[in-house]
PDB file of C-alpha atoms in Angstrom:
ATOM      1  CA  UNK L   1       0.000   0.000   0.000  1.00  0.00           C
ATOM      2  CA  UNK L   2       2.785   2.408   0.948  1.00  0.00           C
ATOM      3  CA  UNK L   3       4.588   1.521  -2.247  1.00  0.00           C
ATOM      4  CA  UNK L   4       1.473   2.328  -4.264  1.00  0.00           C
ATOM      5  CA  UNK L   5       0.984   5.640  -2.455  1.00  0.00           C
ATOM      6  CA  UNK L   6       4.657   6.433  -2.907  1.00  0.00           C
ATOM      7  CA  UNK L   7       4.484   5.644  -6.605  1.00  0.00           C
ATOM      8  CA  UNK L   8       1.375   7.782  -7.083  1.00  0.00           C
ATOM      9  CA  UNK L   9       2.954  10.634  -5.123  1.00  0.00           C
ATOM     10  CA  UNK L  10       6.144  10.405  -7.154  1.00  0.00           C
ATOM     11  CA  UNK L  11       4.196  10.520 -10.421  1.00  0.00           C
ATOM     12  CA  UNK L  12       2.250  13.504  -9.117  1.00  0.00           C
ATOM     13  CA  UNK L  13       5.459  15.345  -8.213  1.00  0.00           C
ATOM     14  CA  UNK L  14       6.967  14.572 -11.632  1.00  0.00           C
ATOM     15  CA  UNK L  15       3.877  15.887 -13.424  1.00  0.00           C
ATOM     16  CA  UNK L  16       3.927  19.080 -11.363  1.00  0.00           C
ATOM     17  CA  UNK L  17       7.633  19.550 -12.088  1.00  0.00           C
ATOM     18  CA  UNK L  18       7.067  18.997 -15.821  1.00  0.00           C
ATOM     19  CA  UNK L  19       4.239  21.522 -15.818  1.00  0.00           C
ATOM     20  CA  UNK L  20       6.400  24.086 -14.012  1.00  0.00           C
ATOM     21  CA  UNK L  21       9.197  23.504 -16.486  1.00  0.00           C
ATOM     22  CA  UNK L  22       6.802  23.877 -19.403  1.00  0.00           C
ATOM     23  CA  UNK L  23       5.385  27.068 -17.992  1.00  0.00           C
ATOM     24  CA  UNK L  24       8.877  28.389 -17.345  1.00  0.00           C
ATOM     25  CA  UNK L  25       9.899  27.514 -20.915  1.00  0.00           C
ATOM     26  CA  UNK L  26       6.753  29.142 -22.266  1.00  0.00           C
ATOM     27  CA  UNK L  27       7.447  32.309 -20.289  1.00  0.00           C
ATOM     28  CA  UNK L  28      11.004  32.370 -21.635  1.00  0.00           C
ATOM     29  CA  UNK L  29       9.778  31.990 -25.200  1.00  0.00           C
ATOM     30  CA  UNK L  30       7.180  34.729 -24.697  1.00  0.00           C
ATOM     31  CA  UNK L  31       9.803  37.033 -23.170  1.00  0.00           C
ATOM     32  CA  UNK L  32      12.128  36.432 -26.109  1.00  0.00           C
ATOM     33  CA  UNK L  33       9.344  37.143 -28.591  1.00  0.00           C
ATOM     34  CA  UNK L  34       8.427  40.364 -26.785  1.00  0.00           C
ATOM     35  CA  UNK L  35      12.097  41.412 -26.777  1.00  0.00           C
ATOM     36  CA  UNK L  36      12.444  40.593 -30.483  1.00  0.00           C
ATOM     37  CA  UNK L  37       9.329  42.608 -31.363  1.00  0.00           C
ATOM     38  CA  UNK L  38      10.612  45.543 -29.298  1.00  0.00           C
ATOM     39  CA  UNK L  39      13.995  45.456 -31.056  1.00  0.00           C
ATOM     40  CA  UNK L  40      12.342  45.314 -34.498  1.00  0.00           C
ATOM     41  CA  UNK L  41      10.016  48.187 -33.581  1.00  0.00           C
ATOM     42  CA  UNK L  42      12.924  50.300 -32.366  1.00  0.00           C
ATOM     43  CA  UNK L  43      14.863  49.599 -35.542  1.00  0.00           C
ATOM     44  CA  UNK L  44      11.907  50.621 -37.689  1.00  0.00           C
ATOM     45  CA  UNK L  45      11.564  53.826 -35.652  1.00  0.00           C
ATOM     46  CA  UNK L  46      15.279  54.475 -36.192  1.00  0.00           C
ATOM     47  CA  UNK L  47      14.889  54.032 -39.957  1.00  0.00           C
ATOM     48  CA  UNK L  48      11.790  56.226 -40.027  1.00  0.00           C
ATOM     49  CA  UNK L  49      13.720  58.975 -38.242  1.00  0.00           C
ATOM     50  CA  UNK L  50      16.331  58.848 -41.012  1.00  0.00           C
ATOM     51  CA  UNK L  51      13.612  58.913 -43.672  1.00  0.00           C
ATOM     52  CA  UNK L  52      12.250  62.074 -42.049  1.00  0.00           C
ATOM     53  CA  UNK L  53      15.758  63.557 -42.003  1.00  0.00           C
ATOM     54  CA  UNK L  54      16.354  62.807 -45.697  1.00  0.00           C
ATOM     55  CA  UNK L  55      13.021  64.344 -46.591  1.00  0.00           C
ATOM     56  CA  UNK L  56      14.529  67.717 -45.644  1.00  0.00           C
ATOM     57  CA  UNK L  57      18.324  67.258 -45.669  1.00  0.00           C
ATOM     58  CA  UNK L  58      20.630  65.872 -48.351  1.00  0.00           C
ATOM     59  CA  UNK L  59      22.563  62.669 -47.642  1.00  0.00           C
ATOM     60  CA  UNK L  60      26.341  62.659 -47.683  1.00  0.00           C
ATOM     61  CA  UNK L  61      26.218  59.154 -49.112  1.00  0.00           C
ATOM     62  CA  UNK L  62      24.258  55.930 -48.854  1.00  0.00           C
ATOM     63  CA  UNK L  63      24.599  52.450 -47.373  1.00  0.00           C
ATOM     64  CA  UNK L  64      25.236  51.022 -50.846  1.00  0.00           C
ATOM     65  CA  UNK L  65      27.833  53.695 -51.538  1.00  0.00           C
ATOM     66  CA  UNK L  66      29.658  53.018 -48.275  1.00  0.00           C
ATOM     67  CA  UNK L  67      29.739  49.275 -48.961  1.00  0.00           C
ATOM     68  CA  UNK L  68      31.135  49.901 -52.444  1.00  0.00           C
ATOM     69  CA  UNK L  69      33.722  52.328 -51.036  1.00  0.00           C
ATOM     70  CA  UNK L  70      34.993  49.584 -48.716  1.00  0.00           C
ATOM     71  CA  UNK L  71      35.225  47.124 -51.599  1.00  0.00           C
ATOM     72  CA  UNK L  72      37.030  49.548 -53.895  1.00  0.00           C
ATOM     73  CA  UNK L  73      39.464  50.667 -51.187  1.00  0.00           C
ATOM     74  CA  UNK L  74      40.670  47.078 -50.856  1.00  0.00           C
ATOM     75  CA  UNK L  75      41.660  46.879 -54.538  1.00  0.00           C
ATOM     76  CA  UNK L  76      45.236  47.271 -55.710  1.00  0.00           C
ATOM     77  CA  UNK L  77      45.415  50.083 -56.594  1.00  0.00           C
ATOM     78  CA  UNK L  78      42.448  51.374 -54.579  1.00  0.00           C
ATOM     79  CA  UNK L  79      39.615  53.170 -56.386  1.00  0.00           C
ATOM     80  CA  UNK L  80      37.893  56.242 -54.972  1.00  0.00           C
ATOM     81  CA  UNK L  81      34.178  56.946 -54.972  1.00  0.00           C
ATOM     82  CA  UNK L  82      33.040  59.830 -57.185  1.00  0.00           C
ATOM     83  CA  UNK L  83      29.978  61.585 -55.820  1.00  0.00           C
ATOM     84  CA  UNK L  84      28.723  65.157 -55.873  1.00  0.00           C
ATOM     85  CA  UNK L  85      25.263  66.261 -54.787  1.00  0.00           C
ATOM     86  CA  UNK L  86      23.346  68.550 -57.133  1.00  0.00           C
ATOM     87  CA  UNK L  87      19.855  69.957 -56.508  1.00  0.00           C
ATOM     88  CA  UNK L  88      16.841  68.870 -58.546  1.00  0.00           C
ATOM     89  CA  UNK L  89      16.783  71.988 -60.732  1.00  0.00           C
ATOM     90  CA  UNK L  90      20.457  71.496 -61.656  1.00  0.00           C
ATOM     91  CA  UNK L  91      19.746  68.079 -63.199  1.00  0.00           C
ATOM     92  CA  UNK L  92      18.743  67.896 -66.850  1.00  0.00           C
ATOM     93  CA  UNK L  93      15.055  67.297 -67.512  1.00  0.00           C
ATOM     94  CA  UNK L  94      16.266  64.809 -70.094  1.00  0.00           C
ATOM     95  CA  UNK L  95      17.832  62.605 -67.423  1.00  0.00           C
ATOM     96  CA  UNK L  96      14.750  62.799 -65.202  1.00  0.00           C
ATOM     97  CA  UNK L  97      12.544  61.659 -68.060  1.00  0.00           C
ATOM     98  CA  UNK L  98      15.032  59.028 -69.208  1.00  0.00           C
ATOM     99  CA  UNK L  99      15.239  57.390 -65.775  1.00  0.00           C
ATOM    100  CA  UNK L 100      11.460  57.333 -65.384  1.00  0.00           C
ATOM    101  CA  UNK L 101      11.004  55.960 -68.912  1.00  0.00           C
ATOM    102  CA  UNK L 102      13.612  53.247 -68.317  1.00  0.00           C
ATOM    103  CA  UNK L 103      12.956  52.228 -64.721  1.00  0.00           C
ATOM    104  CA  UNK L 104       9.473  53.242 -63.586  1.00  0.00           C
ATOM    105  CA  UNK L 105       6.983  54.509 -66.158  1.00  0.00           C
ATOM    106  CA  UNK L 106       4.175  54.857 -63.570  1.00  0.00           C
ATOM    107  CA  UNK L 107       6.370  56.619 -61.013  1.00  0.00           C
ATOM    108  CA  UNK L 108       3.991  59.541 -60.496  1.00  0.00           C
ATOM    109  CA  UNK L 109       0.937  57.269 -60.158  1.00  0.00           C
ATOM    110  CA  UNK L 110       1.784  54.409 -57.790  1.00  0.00           C
ATOM    111  CA  UNK L 111       2.205  54.410 -53.999  1.00  0.00           C
ATOM    112  CA  UNK L 112       5.739  53.058 -54.043  1.00  0.00           C
ATOM    113  CA  UNK L 113       5.248  49.423 -55.036  1.00  0.00           C
ATOM    114  CA  UNK L 114       4.033  47.941 -58.317  1.00  0.00           C
ATOM    115  CA  UNK L 115       2.801  44.501 -57.292  1.00  0.00           C
ATOM    116  CA  UNK L 116       1.883  43.441 -60.802  1.00  0.00           C
ATOM    117  CA  UNK L 117       5.377  44.350 -62.039  1.00  0.00           C
ATOM    118  CA  UNK L 118       6.843  42.249 -59.222  1.00  0.00           C
ATOM    119  CA  UNK L 119       4.673  39.274 -60.220  1.00  0.00           C
ATOM    120  CA  UNK L 120       5.676  39.618 -63.878  1.00  0.00           C
ATOM    121  CA  UNK L 121       9.371  39.784 -62.926  1.00  0.00           C
ATOM    122  CA  UNK L 122       8.966  36.742 -60.666  1.00  0.00           C
ATOM    123  CA  UNK L 123       7.395  34.675 -63.471  1.00  0.00           C
ATOM    124  CA  UNK L 124      10.034  35.852 -65.973  1.00  0.00           C
ATOM    125  CA  UNK L 125      12.904  34.944 -63.614  1.00  0.00           C
ATOM    126  CA  UNK L 126      11.391  31.530 -62.964  1.00  0.00           C
ATOM    127  CA  UNK L 127      11.244  30.815 -66.707  1.00  0.00           C
ATOM    128  CA  UNK L 128      14.856  31.986 -67.126  1.00  0.00           C
ATOM    129  CA  UNK L 129      15.992  29.754 -64.272  1.00  0.00           C
ATOM    130  CA  UNK L 130      14.151  26.742 -65.705  1.00  0.00           C
ATOM    131  CA  UNK L 131      15.816  27.382 -69.049  1.00  0.00           C
ATOM    132  CA  UNK L 132      19.227  27.583 -67.383  1.00  0.00           C
ATOM    133  CA  UNK L 133      19.760  31.233 -68.285  1.00  0.00           C
ATOM    134  CA  UNK L 134      21.187  33.877 -65.937  1.00  0.00           C
ATOM    135  CA  UNK L 135      19.000  36.747 -67.144  1.00  0.00           C
ATOM    136  CA  UNK L 136      17.039  38.448 -64.393  1.00  0.00           C
ATOM    137  CA  UNK L 137      14.370  41.131 -64.422  1.00  0.00           C
ATOM    138  CA  UNK L 138      13.533  43.379 -61.488  1.00  0.00           C
ATOM    139  CA  UNK L 139      10.117  44.733 -60.627  1.00  0.00           C
ATOM    140  CA  UNK L 140      11.323  47.441 -58.280  1.00  0.00           C
ATOM    141  CA  UNK L 141      10.097  51.017 -58.539  1.00  0.00           C
ATOM    142  CA  UNK L 142      12.368  54.037 -58.197  1.00  0.00           C
ATOM    143  CA  UNK L 143      11.213  54.373 -54.575  1.00  0.00           C
ATOM    144  CA  UNK L 144      12.150  50.770 -53.823  1.00  0.00           C
ATOM    145  CA  UNK L 145      15.540  51.246 -55.434  1.00  0.00           C
ATOM    146  CA  UNK L 146      16.055  54.391 -53.370  1.00  0.00           C
ATOM    147  CA  UNK L 147      15.130  52.531 -50.169  1.00  0.00           C
ATOM    148  CA  UNK L 148      17.680  49.828 -50.980  1.00  0.00           C
ATOM    149  CA  UNK L 149      20.440  52.255 -51.950  1.00  0.00           C
ATOM    150  CA  UNK L 150      20.018  54.552 -48.946  1.00  0.00           C
ATOM    151  CA  UNK L 151      19.633  51.987 -46.187  1.00  0.00           C
ATOM    152  CA  UNK L 152      20.264  48.390 -47.270  1.00  0.00           C
ATOM    153  CA  UNK L 153      22.724  46.126 -49.040  1.00  0.00           C
ATOM    154  CA  UNK L 154      22.724  44.454 -52.426  1.00  0.00           C
ATOM    155  CA  UNK L 155      22.026  41.040 -50.846  1.00  0.00           C
ATOM    156  CA  UNK L 156      19.083  39.128 -52.286  1.00  0.00           C
ATOM    157  CA  UNK L 157      16.935  37.504 -49.604  1.00  0.00           C
ATOM    158  CA  UNK L 158      13.361  37.705 -48.363  1.00  0.00           C
ATOM    159  CA  UNK L 159      14.208  39.519 -45.122  1.00  0.00           C
ATOM    160  CA  UNK L 160      16.018  42.299 -46.992  1.00  0.00           C
ATOM    161  CA  UNK L 161      13.209  42.516 -49.535  1.00  0.00           C
ATOM    162  CA  UNK L 162      10.637  42.776 -46.754  1.00  0.00           C
ATOM    163  CA  UNK L 163      12.583  45.560 -45.080  1.00  0.00           C
ATOM    164  CA  UNK L 164      12.880  47.312 -48.435  1.00  0.00           C
ATOM    165  CA  UNK L 165       9.085  47.328 -48.769  1.00  0.00           C
ATOM    166  CA  UNK L 166       8.655  48.788 -45.282  1.00  0.00           C
ATOM    167  CA  UNK L 167      11.132  51.597 -45.992  1.00  0.00           C
ATOM    168  CA  UNK L 168       9.506  52.197 -49.375  1.00  0.00           C
ATOM    169  CA  UNK L 169       6.156  52.923 -47.763  1.00  0.00           C
ATOM    170  CA  UNK L 170       7.873  55.117 -45.160  1.00  0.00           C
ATOM    171  CA  UNK L 171       9.469  57.166 -47.946  1.00  0.00           C
ATOM    172  CA  UNK L 172       6.229  57.504 -49.886  1.00  0.00           C
ATOM    173  CA  UNK L 173       4.407  58.576 -46.698  1.00  0.00           C
ATOM    174  CA  UNK L 174       6.651  61.558 -45.943  1.00  0.00           C
ATOM    175  CA  UNK L 175       8.350  62.580 -49.196  1.00  0.00           C
ATOM    176  CA  UNK L 176       7.027  64.148 -52.378  1.00  0.00           C
ATOM    177  CA  UNK L 177       7.655  62.381 -55.690  1.00  0.00           C
ATOM    178  CA  UNK L 178       9.925  65.264 -56.659  1.00  0.00           C
ATOM    179  CA  UNK L 179      12.099  64.714 -53.571  1.00  0.00           C
ATOM    180  CA  UNK L 180      12.194  60.958 -54.158  1.00  0.00           C
ATOM    181  CA  UNK L 181      13.392  61.497 -57.727  1.00  0.00           C
ATOM    182  CA  UNK L 182      15.951  64.065 -56.585  1.00  0.00           C
ATOM    183  CA  UNK L 183      17.398  61.648 -54.032  1.00  0.00           C
ATOM    184  CA  UNK L 184      17.378  58.752 -56.477  1.00  0.00           C
ATOM    185  CA  UNK L 185      19.220  60.652 -59.213  1.00  0.00           C
ATOM    186  CA  UNK L 186      21.869  61.706 -56.714  1.00  0.00           C
ATOM    187  CA  UNK L 187      22.662  58.346 -55.111  1.00  0.00           C
ATOM    188  CA  UNK L 188      22.092  55.755 -57.832  1.00  0.00           C
ATOM    189  CA  UNK L 189      25.171  53.953 -59.201  1.00  0.00           C
ATOM    190  CA  UNK L 190      26.201  54.762 -62.797  1.00  0.00           C
ATOM    191  CA  UNK L 191      29.384  52.711 -62.968  1.00  0.00           C
ATOM    192  CA  UNK L 192      32.237  51.436 -60.827  1.00  0.00           C
ATOM    193  CA  UNK L 193      32.670  54.035 -58.089  1.00  0.00           C
ATOM    194  CA  UNK L 194      30.424  56.536 -59.900  1.00  0.00           C
ATOM    195  CA  UNK L 195      27.371  57.689 -57.957  1.00  0.00           C
ATOM    196  CA  UNK L 196      24.867  60.367 -58.817  1.00  0.00           C
ATOM    197  CA  UNK L 197      23.947  62.328 -61.923  1.00  0.00           C
ATOM    198  CA  UNK L 198      26.728  64.899 -61.600  1.00  0.00           C
ATOM    199  CA  UNK L 199      29.550  62.377 -61.314  1.00  0.00           C
ATOM    200  CA  UNK L 200      28.072  60.334 -64.169  1.00  0.00           C
ATOM    201  CA  UNK L 201      27.657  63.308 -66.497  1.00  0.00           C
ATOM    202  CA  UNK L 202      31.208  64.488 -65.886  1.00  0.00           C
ATOM    203  CA  UNK L 203      32.728  61.012 -66.153  1.00  0.00           C
ATOM    204  CA  UNK L 204      31.029  59.906 -69.360  1.00  0.00           C
ATOM    205  CA  UNK L 205      30.398  63.174 -71.185  1.00  0.00           C
ATOM    206  CA  UNK L 206      32.539  65.861 -69.506  1.00  0.00           C
ATOM    207  CA  UNK L 207      29.502  68.069 -68.870  1.00  0.00           C
ATOM    208  CA  UNK L 208      27.523  69.003 -65.745  1.00  0.00           C
ATOM    209  CA  UNK L 209      24.330  67.093 -65.022  1.00  0.00           C
ATOM    210  CA  UNK L 210      22.205  70.014 -66.168  1.00  0.00           C
ATOM    211  CA  UNK L 211      23.565  69.897 -69.726  1.00  0.00           C
ATOM    212  CA  UNK L 212      22.883  66.271 -70.651  1.00  0.00           C
ATOM    213  CA  UNK L 213      21.277  65.851 -74.062  1.00  0.00           C
ATOM    214  CA  UNK L 214      18.452  63.440 -74.847  1.00  0.00           C
ATOM    215  CA  UNK L 215      20.867  60.857 -76.258  1.00  0.00           C
ATOM    216  CA  UNK L 216      23.322  61.177 -73.377  1.00  0.00           C
ATOM    217  CA  UNK L 217      20.578  60.958 -70.756  1.00  0.00           C
ATOM    218  CA  UNK L 218      18.992  57.944 -72.468  1.00  0.00           C
ATOM    219  CA  UNK L 219      22.306  56.091 -72.530  1.00  0.00           C
ATOM    220  CA  UNK L 220      22.947  56.826 -68.865  1.00  0.00           C
ATOM    221  CA  UNK L 221      19.511  55.406 -68.057  1.00  0.00           C
ATOM    222  CA  UNK L 222      20.258  52.397 -70.270  1.00  0.00           C
ATOM    223  CA  UNK L 223      23.183  51.272 -68.108  1.00  0.00           C
ATOM    224  CA  UNK L 224      21.293  51.416 -64.792  1.00  0.00           C
ATOM    225  CA  UNK L 225      20.336  47.707 -64.672  1.00  0.00           C
ATOM    226  CA  UNK L 226      24.031  46.760 -64.555  1.00  0.00           C
ATOM    227  CA  UNK L 227      26.158  49.924 -64.553  1.00  0.00           C
ATOM    228  CA  UNK L 228      29.464  48.255 -63.677  1.00  0.00           C
ATOM    229  CA  UNK L 229      29.211  46.120 -66.826  1.00  0.00           C
ATOM    230  CA  UNK L 230      27.381  48.358 -69.297  1.00  0.00           C
ATOM    231  CA  UNK L 231      29.232  51.489 -68.173  1.00  0.00           C
ATOM    232  CA  UNK L 232      32.499  50.048 -69.431  1.00  0.00           C
ATOM    233  CA  UNK L 233      31.444  50.591 -73.040  1.00  0.00           C
ATOM    234  CA  UNK L 234      28.903  53.328 -73.669  1.00  0.00           C
ATOM    235  CA  UNK L 235      29.258  52.719 -77.408  1.00  0.00           C
ATOM    236  CA  UNK L 236      28.226  49.073 -77.200  1.00  0.00           C
ATOM    237  CA  UNK L 237      25.358  47.782 -79.316  1.00  0.00           C
ATOM    238  CA  UNK L 238      23.257  47.135 -76.201  1.00  0.00           C
ATOM    239  CA  UNK L 239      23.665  50.631 -74.749  1.00  0.00           C
ATOM    240  CA  UNK L 240      22.967  52.327 -78.059  1.00  0.00           C
ATOM    241  CA  UNK L 241      19.935  50.162 -78.835  1.00  0.00           C
ATOM    242  CA  UNK L 242      18.520  50.434 -75.334  1.00  0.00           C
ATOM    243  CA  UNK L 243      19.250  54.173 -75.380  1.00  0.00           C
ATOM    244  CA  UNK L 244      17.209  54.656 -78.551  1.00  0.00           C
ATOM    245  CA  UNK L 245      14.273  52.793 -77.019  1.00  0.00           C
ATOM    246  CA  UNK L 246      14.421  54.932 -73.886  1.00  0.00           C
ATOM    247  CA  UNK L 247      14.715  58.141 -75.909  1.00  0.00           C
ATOM    248  CA  UNK L 248      11.505  57.241 -77.731  1.00  0.00           C
ATOM    249  CA  UNK L 249       9.709  56.560 -74.450  1.00  0.00           C
ATOM    250  CA  UNK L 250      10.887  59.829 -72.911  1.00  0.00           C
ATOM    251  CA  UNK L 251       8.245  61.746 -74.853  1.00  0.00           C
ATOM    252  CA  UNK L 252       5.500  60.225 -72.714  1.00  0.00           C
ATOM    253  CA  UNK L 253       7.399  60.211 -69.400  1.00  0.00           C
ATOM    254  CA  UNK L 254       5.552  62.147 -66.696  1.00  0.00           C
ATOM    255  CA  UNK L 255       7.644  64.238 -64.289  1.00  0.00           C
ATOM    256  CA  UNK L 256       6.415  64.909 -60.735  1.00  0.00           C
ATOM    257  CA  UNK L 257       5.056  68.372 -59.930  1.00  0.00           C
TER     258      UNK L 257
END
């Protein structure tokens, strides 16, 4: 009888101990989740503060630019970044229209993300992968590209893409389309170590950004998908052909007010 009581009591104690352990583990998991959510929220608030800052003040660079500067400084011989901020009115209207025509035809109409363009790019990339080809198409708007260039890296993963979308909506919420385009034109990469319209205009054509012709602007926009490769030969068949297509589309490109 005592053995039976002892066995029952022991089982009871073990069950209570297991329950306490489970509850303790559950509390630990909940605490970790709360901490993780708090950290994520604080990071988003930090990014939003920078978005607010850039809505009024010009950046001295970008995350993408800084990463490229580190890479180029490690080369032998090292390569310096070329970057010079110029205000919106000092950039050729031709380049503004060329970039919109080439990268984001509905720039003035959407809210930062073109979901249908993303779906089309996804299906295209899947077909290319199935065929064993390395061609890739992006569905990113100018605002998404700006979000990536200002704050993120060039890594391709779902976490980075999700953060890009969050920043994109932050930017669209507080900045005008004109300001978004101004920032984009000043920080986008136009070749190895070449960032912004002014550096690109001077490097490729020996003129300031405000004096770019239709043809020059169209060719600069043509190299944007892969500037480190296409920028090596501005007279290549691809750049010239793509430039002519962009120049034709520029007539219908809508600039922000």
